[in-house]
GROMACS .gro file of N, CA, C and O in nm:
model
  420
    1UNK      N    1  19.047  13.711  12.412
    1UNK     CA    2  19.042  13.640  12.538
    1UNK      C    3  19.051  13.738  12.655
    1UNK      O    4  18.989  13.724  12.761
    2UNK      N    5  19.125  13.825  12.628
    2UNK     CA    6  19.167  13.939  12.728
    2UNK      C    7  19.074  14.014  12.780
    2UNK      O    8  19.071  14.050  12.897
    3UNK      N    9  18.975  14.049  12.675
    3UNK     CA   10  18.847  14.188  12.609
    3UNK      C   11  18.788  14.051  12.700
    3UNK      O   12  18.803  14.081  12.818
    4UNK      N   13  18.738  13.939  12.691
    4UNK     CA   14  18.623  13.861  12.779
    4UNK      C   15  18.640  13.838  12.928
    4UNK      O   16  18.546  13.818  13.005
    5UNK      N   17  18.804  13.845  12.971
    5UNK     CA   18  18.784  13.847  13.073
    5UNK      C   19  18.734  13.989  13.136
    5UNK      O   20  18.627  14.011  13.192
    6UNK      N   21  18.828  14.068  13.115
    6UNK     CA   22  18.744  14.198  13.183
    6UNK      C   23  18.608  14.217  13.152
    6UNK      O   24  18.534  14.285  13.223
    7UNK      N   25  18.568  14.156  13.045
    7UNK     CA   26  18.381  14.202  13.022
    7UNK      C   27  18.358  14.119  13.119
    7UNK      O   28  18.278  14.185  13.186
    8UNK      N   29  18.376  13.990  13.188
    8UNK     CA   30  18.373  13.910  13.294
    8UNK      C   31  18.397  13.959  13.438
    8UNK      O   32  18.320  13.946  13.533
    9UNK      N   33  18.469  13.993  13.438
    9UNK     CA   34  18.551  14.092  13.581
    9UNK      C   35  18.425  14.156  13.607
    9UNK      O   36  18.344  14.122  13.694
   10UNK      N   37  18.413  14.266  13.514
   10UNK     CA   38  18.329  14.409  13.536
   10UNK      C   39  18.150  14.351  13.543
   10UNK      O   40  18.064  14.434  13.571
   11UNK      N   41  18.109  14.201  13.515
   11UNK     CA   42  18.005  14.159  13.519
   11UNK      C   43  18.027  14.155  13.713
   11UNK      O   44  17.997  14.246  13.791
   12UNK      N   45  18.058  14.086  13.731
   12UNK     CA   46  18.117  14.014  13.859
   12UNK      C   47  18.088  14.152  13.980
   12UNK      O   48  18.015  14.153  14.079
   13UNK      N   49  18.160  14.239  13.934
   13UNK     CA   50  18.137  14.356  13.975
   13UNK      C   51  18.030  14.416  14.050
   13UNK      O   52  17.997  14.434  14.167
   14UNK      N   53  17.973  14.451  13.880
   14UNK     CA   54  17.820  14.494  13.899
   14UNK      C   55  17.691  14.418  13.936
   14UNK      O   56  17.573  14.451  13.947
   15UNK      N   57  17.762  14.300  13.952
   15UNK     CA   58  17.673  14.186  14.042
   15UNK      C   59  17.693  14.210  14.175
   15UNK      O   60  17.610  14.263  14.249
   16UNK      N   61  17.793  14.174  14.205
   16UNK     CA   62  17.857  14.266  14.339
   16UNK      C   63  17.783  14.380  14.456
   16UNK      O   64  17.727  14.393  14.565
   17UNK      N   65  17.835  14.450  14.327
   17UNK     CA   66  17.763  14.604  14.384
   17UNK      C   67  17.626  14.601  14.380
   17UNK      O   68  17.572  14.650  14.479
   18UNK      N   69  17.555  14.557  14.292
   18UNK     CA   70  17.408  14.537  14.300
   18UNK      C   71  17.351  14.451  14.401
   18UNK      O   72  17.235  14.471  14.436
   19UNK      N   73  17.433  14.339  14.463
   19UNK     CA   74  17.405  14.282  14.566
   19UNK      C   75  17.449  14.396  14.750
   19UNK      O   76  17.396  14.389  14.861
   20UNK      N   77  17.496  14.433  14.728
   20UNK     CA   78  17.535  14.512  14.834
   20UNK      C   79  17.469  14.588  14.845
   20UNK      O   80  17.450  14.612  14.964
   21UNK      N   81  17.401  14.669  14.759
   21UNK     CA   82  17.308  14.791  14.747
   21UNK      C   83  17.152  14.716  14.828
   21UNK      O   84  17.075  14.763  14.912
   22UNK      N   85  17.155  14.571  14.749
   22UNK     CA   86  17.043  14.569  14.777
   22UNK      C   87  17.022  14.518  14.916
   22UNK      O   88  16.912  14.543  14.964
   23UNK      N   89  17.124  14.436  15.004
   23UNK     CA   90  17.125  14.443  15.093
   23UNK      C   91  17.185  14.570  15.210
   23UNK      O   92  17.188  14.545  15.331
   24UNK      N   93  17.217  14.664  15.171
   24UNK     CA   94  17.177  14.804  15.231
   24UNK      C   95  17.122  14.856  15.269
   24UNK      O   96  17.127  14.918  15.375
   25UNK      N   97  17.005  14.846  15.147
   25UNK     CA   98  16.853  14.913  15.151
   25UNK      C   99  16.805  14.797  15.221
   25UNK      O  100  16.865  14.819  15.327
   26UNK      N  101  16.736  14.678  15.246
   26UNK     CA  102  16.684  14.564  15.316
   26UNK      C  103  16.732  14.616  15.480
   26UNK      O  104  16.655  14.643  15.572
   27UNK      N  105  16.825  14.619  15.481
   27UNK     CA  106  16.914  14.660  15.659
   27UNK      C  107  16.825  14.823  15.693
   27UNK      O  108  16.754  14.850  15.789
   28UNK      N  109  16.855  14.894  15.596
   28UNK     CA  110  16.754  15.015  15.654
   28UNK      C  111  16.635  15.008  15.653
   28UNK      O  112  16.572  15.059  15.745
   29UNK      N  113  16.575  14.944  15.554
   29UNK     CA  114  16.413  14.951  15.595
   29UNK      C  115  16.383  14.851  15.673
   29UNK      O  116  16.261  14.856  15.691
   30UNK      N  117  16.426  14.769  15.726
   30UNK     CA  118  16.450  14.687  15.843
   30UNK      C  119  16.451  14.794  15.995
   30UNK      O  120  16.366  14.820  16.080
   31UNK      N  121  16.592  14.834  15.974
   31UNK     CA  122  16.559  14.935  16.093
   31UNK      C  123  16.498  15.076  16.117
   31UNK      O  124  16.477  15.129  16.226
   32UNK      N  125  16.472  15.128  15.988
   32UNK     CA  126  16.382  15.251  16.026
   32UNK      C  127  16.262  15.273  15.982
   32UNK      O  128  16.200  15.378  15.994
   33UNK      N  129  16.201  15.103  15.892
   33UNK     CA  130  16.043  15.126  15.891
   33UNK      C  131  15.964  15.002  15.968
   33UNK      O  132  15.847  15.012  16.003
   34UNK      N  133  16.048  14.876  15.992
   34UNK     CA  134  15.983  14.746  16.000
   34UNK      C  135  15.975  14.688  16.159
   34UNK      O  136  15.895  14.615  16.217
   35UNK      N  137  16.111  14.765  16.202
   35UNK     CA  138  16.122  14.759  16.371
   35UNK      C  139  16.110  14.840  16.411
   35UNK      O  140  16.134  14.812  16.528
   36UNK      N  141  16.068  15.028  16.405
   36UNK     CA  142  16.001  15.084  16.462
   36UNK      C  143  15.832  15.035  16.476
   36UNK      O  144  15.766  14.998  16.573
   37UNK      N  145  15.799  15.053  16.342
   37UNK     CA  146  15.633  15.004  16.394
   37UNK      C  147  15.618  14.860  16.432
   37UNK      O  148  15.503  14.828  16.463
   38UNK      N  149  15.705  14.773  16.435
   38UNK     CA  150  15.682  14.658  16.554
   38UNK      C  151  15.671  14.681  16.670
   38UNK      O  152  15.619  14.599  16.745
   39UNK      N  153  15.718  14.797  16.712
   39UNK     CA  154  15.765  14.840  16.849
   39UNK      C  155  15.616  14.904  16.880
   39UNK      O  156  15.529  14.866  16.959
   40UNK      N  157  15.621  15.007  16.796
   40UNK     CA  158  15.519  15.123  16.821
   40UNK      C  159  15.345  15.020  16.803
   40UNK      O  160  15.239  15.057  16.852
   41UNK      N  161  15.360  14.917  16.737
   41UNK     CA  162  15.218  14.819  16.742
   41UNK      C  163  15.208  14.783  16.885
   41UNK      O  164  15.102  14.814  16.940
   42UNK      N  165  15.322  14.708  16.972
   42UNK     CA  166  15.324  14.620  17.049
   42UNK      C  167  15.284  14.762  17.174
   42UNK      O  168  15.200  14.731  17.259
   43UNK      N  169  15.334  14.890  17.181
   43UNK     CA  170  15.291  14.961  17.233
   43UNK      C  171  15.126  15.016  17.283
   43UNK      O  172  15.076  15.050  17.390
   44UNK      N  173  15.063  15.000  17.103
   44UNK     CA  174  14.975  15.041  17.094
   44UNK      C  175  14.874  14.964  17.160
   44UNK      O  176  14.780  15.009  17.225
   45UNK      N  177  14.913  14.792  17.128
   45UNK     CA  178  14.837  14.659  17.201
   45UNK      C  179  14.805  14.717  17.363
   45UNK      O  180  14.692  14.736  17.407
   46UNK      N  181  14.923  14.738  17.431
   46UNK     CA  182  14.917  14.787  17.550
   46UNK      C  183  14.842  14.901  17.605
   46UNK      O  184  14.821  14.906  17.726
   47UNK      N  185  14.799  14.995  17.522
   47UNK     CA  186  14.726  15.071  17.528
   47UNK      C  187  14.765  15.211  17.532
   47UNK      O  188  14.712  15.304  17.592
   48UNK      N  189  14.898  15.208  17.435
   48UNK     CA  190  14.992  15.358  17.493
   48UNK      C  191  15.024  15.392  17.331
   48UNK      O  192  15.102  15.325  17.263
   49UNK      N  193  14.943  15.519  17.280
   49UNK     CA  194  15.014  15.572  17.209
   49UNK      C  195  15.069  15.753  17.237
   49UNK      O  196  15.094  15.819  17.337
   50UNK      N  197  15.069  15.773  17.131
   50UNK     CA  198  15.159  15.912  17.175
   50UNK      C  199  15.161  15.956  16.981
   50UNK      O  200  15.090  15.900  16.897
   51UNK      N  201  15.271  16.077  16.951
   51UNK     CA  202  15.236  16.146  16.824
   51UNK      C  203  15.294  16.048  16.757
   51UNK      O  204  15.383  15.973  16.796
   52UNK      N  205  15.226  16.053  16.630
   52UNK     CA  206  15.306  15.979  16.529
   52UNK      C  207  15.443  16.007  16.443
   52UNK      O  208  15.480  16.119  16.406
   53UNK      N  209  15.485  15.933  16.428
   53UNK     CA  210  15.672  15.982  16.402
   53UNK      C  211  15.694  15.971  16.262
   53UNK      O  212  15.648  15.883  16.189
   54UNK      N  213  15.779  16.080  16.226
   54UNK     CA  214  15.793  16.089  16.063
   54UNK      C  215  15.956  15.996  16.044
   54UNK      O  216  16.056  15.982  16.113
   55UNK      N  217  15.918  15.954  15.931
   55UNK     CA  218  15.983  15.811  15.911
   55UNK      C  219  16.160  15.815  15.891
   55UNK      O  220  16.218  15.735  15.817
   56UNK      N  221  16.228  15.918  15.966
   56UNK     CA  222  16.356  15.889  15.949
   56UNK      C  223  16.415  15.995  16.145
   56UNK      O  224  16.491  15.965  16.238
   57UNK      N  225  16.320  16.119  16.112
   57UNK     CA  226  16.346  16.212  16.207
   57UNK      C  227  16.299  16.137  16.358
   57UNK      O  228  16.358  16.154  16.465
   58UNK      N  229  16.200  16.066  16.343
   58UNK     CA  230  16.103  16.036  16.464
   58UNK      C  231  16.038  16.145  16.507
   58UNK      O  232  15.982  16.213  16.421
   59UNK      N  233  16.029  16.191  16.661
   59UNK     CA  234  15.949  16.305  16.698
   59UNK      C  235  16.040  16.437  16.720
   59UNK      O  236  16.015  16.535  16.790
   60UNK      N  237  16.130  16.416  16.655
   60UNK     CA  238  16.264  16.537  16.662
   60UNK      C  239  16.205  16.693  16.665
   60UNK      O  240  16.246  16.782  16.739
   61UNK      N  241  16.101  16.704  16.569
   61UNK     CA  242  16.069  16.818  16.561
   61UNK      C  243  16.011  16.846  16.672
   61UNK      O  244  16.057  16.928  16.751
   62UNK      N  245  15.887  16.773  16.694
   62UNK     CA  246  15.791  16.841  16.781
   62UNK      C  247  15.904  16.823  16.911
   62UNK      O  248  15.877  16.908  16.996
   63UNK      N  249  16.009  16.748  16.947
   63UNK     CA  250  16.014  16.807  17.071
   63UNK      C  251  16.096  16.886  17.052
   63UNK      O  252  16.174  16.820  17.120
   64UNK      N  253  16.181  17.005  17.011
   64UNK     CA  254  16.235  17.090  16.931
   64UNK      C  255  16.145  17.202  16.929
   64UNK      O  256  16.183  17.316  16.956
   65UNK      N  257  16.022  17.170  16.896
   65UNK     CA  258  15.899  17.261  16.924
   65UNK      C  259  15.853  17.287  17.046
   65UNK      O  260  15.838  17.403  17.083
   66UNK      N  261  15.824  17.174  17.133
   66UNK     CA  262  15.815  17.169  17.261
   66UNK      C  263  15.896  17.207  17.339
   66UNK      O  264  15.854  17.234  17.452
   67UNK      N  265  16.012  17.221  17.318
   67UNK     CA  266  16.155  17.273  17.409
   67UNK      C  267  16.165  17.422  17.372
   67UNK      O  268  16.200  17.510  17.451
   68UNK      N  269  16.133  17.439  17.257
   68UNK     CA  270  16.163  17.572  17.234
   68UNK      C  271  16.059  17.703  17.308
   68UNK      O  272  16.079  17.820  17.339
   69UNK      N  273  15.910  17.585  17.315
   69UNK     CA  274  15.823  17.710  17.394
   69UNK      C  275  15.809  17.706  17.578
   69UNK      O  276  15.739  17.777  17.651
   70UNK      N  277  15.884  17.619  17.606
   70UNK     CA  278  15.897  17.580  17.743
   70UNK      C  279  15.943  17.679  17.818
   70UNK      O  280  16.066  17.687  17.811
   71UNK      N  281  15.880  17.778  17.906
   71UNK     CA  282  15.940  17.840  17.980
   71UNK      C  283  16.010  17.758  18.114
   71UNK      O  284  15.947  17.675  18.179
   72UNK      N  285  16.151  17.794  18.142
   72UNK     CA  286  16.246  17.744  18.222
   72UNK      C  287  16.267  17.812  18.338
   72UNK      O  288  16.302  17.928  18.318
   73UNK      N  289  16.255  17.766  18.508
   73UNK     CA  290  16.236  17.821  18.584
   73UNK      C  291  16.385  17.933  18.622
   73UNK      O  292  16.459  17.913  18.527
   74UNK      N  293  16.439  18.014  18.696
   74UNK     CA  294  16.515  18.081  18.715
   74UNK      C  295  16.631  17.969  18.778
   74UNK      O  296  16.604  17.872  18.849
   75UNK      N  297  16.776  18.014  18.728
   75UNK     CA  298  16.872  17.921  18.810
   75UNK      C  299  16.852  17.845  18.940
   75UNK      O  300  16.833  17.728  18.971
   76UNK      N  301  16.873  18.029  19.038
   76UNK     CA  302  16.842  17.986  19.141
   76UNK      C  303  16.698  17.930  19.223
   76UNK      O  304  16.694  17.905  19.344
   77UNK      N  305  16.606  17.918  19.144
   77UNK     CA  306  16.484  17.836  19.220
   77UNK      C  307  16.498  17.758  19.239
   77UNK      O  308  16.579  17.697  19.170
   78UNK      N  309  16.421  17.681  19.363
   78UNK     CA  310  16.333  17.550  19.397
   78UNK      C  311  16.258  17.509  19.377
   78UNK      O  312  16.148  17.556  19.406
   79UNK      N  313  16.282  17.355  19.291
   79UNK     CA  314  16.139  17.335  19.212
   79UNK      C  315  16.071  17.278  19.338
   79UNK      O  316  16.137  17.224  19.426
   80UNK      N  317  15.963  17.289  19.344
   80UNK     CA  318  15.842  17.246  19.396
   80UNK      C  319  15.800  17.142  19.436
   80UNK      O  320  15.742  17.104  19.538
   81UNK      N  321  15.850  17.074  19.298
   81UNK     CA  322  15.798  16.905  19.284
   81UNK      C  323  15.936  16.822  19.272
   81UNK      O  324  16.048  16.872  19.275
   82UNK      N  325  15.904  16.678  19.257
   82UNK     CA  326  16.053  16.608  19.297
   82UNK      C  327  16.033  16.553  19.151
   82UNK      O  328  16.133  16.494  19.111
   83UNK      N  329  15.955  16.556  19.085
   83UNK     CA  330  15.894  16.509  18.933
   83UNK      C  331  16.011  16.570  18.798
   83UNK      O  332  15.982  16.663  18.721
   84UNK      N  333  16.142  16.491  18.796
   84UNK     CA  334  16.247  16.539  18.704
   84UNK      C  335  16.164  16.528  18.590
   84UNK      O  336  16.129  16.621  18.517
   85UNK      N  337  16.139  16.420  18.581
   85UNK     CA  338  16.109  16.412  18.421
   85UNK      C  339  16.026  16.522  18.314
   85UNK      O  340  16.019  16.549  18.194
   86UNK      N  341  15.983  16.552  18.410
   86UNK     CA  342  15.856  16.684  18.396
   86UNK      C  343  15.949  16.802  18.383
   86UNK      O  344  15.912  16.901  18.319
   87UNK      N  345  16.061  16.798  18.439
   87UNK     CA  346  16.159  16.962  18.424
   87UNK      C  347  16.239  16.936  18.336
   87UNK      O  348  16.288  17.035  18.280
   88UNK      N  349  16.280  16.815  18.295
   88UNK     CA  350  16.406  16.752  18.192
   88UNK      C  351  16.366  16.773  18.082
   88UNK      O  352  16.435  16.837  18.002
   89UNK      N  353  16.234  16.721  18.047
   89UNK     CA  354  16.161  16.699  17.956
   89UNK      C  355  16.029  16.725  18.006
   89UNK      O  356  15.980  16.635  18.074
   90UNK      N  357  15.958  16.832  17.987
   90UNK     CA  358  15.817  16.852  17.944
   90UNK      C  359  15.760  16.859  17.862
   90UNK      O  360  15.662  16.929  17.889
   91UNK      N  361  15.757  16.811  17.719
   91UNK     CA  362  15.702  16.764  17.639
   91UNK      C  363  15.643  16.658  17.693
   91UNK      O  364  15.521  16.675  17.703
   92UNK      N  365  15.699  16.502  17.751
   92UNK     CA  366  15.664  16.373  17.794
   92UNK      C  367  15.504  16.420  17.888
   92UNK      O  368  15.399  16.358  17.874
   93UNK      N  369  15.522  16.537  17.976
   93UNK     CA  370  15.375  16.580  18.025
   93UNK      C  371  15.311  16.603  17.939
   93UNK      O  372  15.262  16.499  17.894
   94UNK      N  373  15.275  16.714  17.870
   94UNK     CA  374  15.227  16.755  17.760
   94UNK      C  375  15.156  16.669  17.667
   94UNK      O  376  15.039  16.686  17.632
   95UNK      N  377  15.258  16.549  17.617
   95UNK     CA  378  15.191  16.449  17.531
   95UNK      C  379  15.175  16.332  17.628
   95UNK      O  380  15.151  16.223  17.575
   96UNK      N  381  15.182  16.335  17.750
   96UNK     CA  382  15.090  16.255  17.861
   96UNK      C  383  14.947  16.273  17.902
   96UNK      O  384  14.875  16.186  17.951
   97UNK      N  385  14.906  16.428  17.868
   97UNK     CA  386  14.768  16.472  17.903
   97UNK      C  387  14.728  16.491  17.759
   97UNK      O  388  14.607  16.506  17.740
   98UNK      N  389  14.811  16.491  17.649
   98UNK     CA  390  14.739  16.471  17.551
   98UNK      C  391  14.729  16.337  17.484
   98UNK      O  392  14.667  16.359  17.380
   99UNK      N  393  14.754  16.228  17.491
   99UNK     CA  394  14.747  16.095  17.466
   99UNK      C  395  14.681  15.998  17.563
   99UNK      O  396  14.590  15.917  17.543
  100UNK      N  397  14.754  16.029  17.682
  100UNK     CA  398  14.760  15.966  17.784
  100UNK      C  399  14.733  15.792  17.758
  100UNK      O  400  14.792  15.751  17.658
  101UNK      N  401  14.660  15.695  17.829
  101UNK     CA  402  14.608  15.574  17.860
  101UNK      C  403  14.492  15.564  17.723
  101UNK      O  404  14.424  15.665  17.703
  102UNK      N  405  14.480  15.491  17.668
  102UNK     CA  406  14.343  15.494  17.586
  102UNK      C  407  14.255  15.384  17.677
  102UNK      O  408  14.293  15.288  17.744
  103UNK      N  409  14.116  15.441  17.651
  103UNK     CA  410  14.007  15.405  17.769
  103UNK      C  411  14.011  15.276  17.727
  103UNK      O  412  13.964  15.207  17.817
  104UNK      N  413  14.062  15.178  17.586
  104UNK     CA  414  14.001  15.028  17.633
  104UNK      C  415  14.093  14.922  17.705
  104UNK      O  416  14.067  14.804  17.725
  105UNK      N  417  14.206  14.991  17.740
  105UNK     CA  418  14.281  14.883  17.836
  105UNK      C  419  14.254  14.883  17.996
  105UNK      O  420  14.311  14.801  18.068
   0.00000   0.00000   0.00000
């Protein structure tokens, strides 16, 4: 009687745990394959794409790549332009003149 309950227990268990696992995995590919490209479709509708993102990193590298070849103006200068986004981040230029608007919107 003893030997059946624990073979019972340890069923219970591994039902358990097999349910948790599998709702784990459902929650992540939810959020890092099923609601990014909802996002990135509804983008595309609009007429805006940009590089395509590898499925956990996003665009980590390339802007990592992009930051790394960016020459940075001297402390003390004056930038020129009032255009932060362009000094914060220049990659966002970069893959603005290379993506930019697609001609059918």
């Amino acid at each position: 009687m003893e030997d059946q309950l624990k073979f019972d227990a340890a069923k219970i268990f591994i039902a358990v745990a097999f349910l948790g696992f599998a709702g784990l995995f459902v929650r992540l590919y939810n959020a890092l394959v099923l609601k990014p490209d909802k996002l990135r479709s509804a983008l595309r509708m609009q007429g805006i794409t940009g590089p395509p993102p590898i499925l956990i990193l996003g665009n980590t590298w390339e802007i990592k790549k992009a930051l790394s070849t960016t020459v940075m103006a001297p402390v003390g200068e004056i930038p020129v332009s009032h255009n932060c986004a362009a000094l914060i981040f220049p990659f966002l230029e970069q893959w603005r003149k290379e993506y930019g608007v697609s001609p059918s919107s």
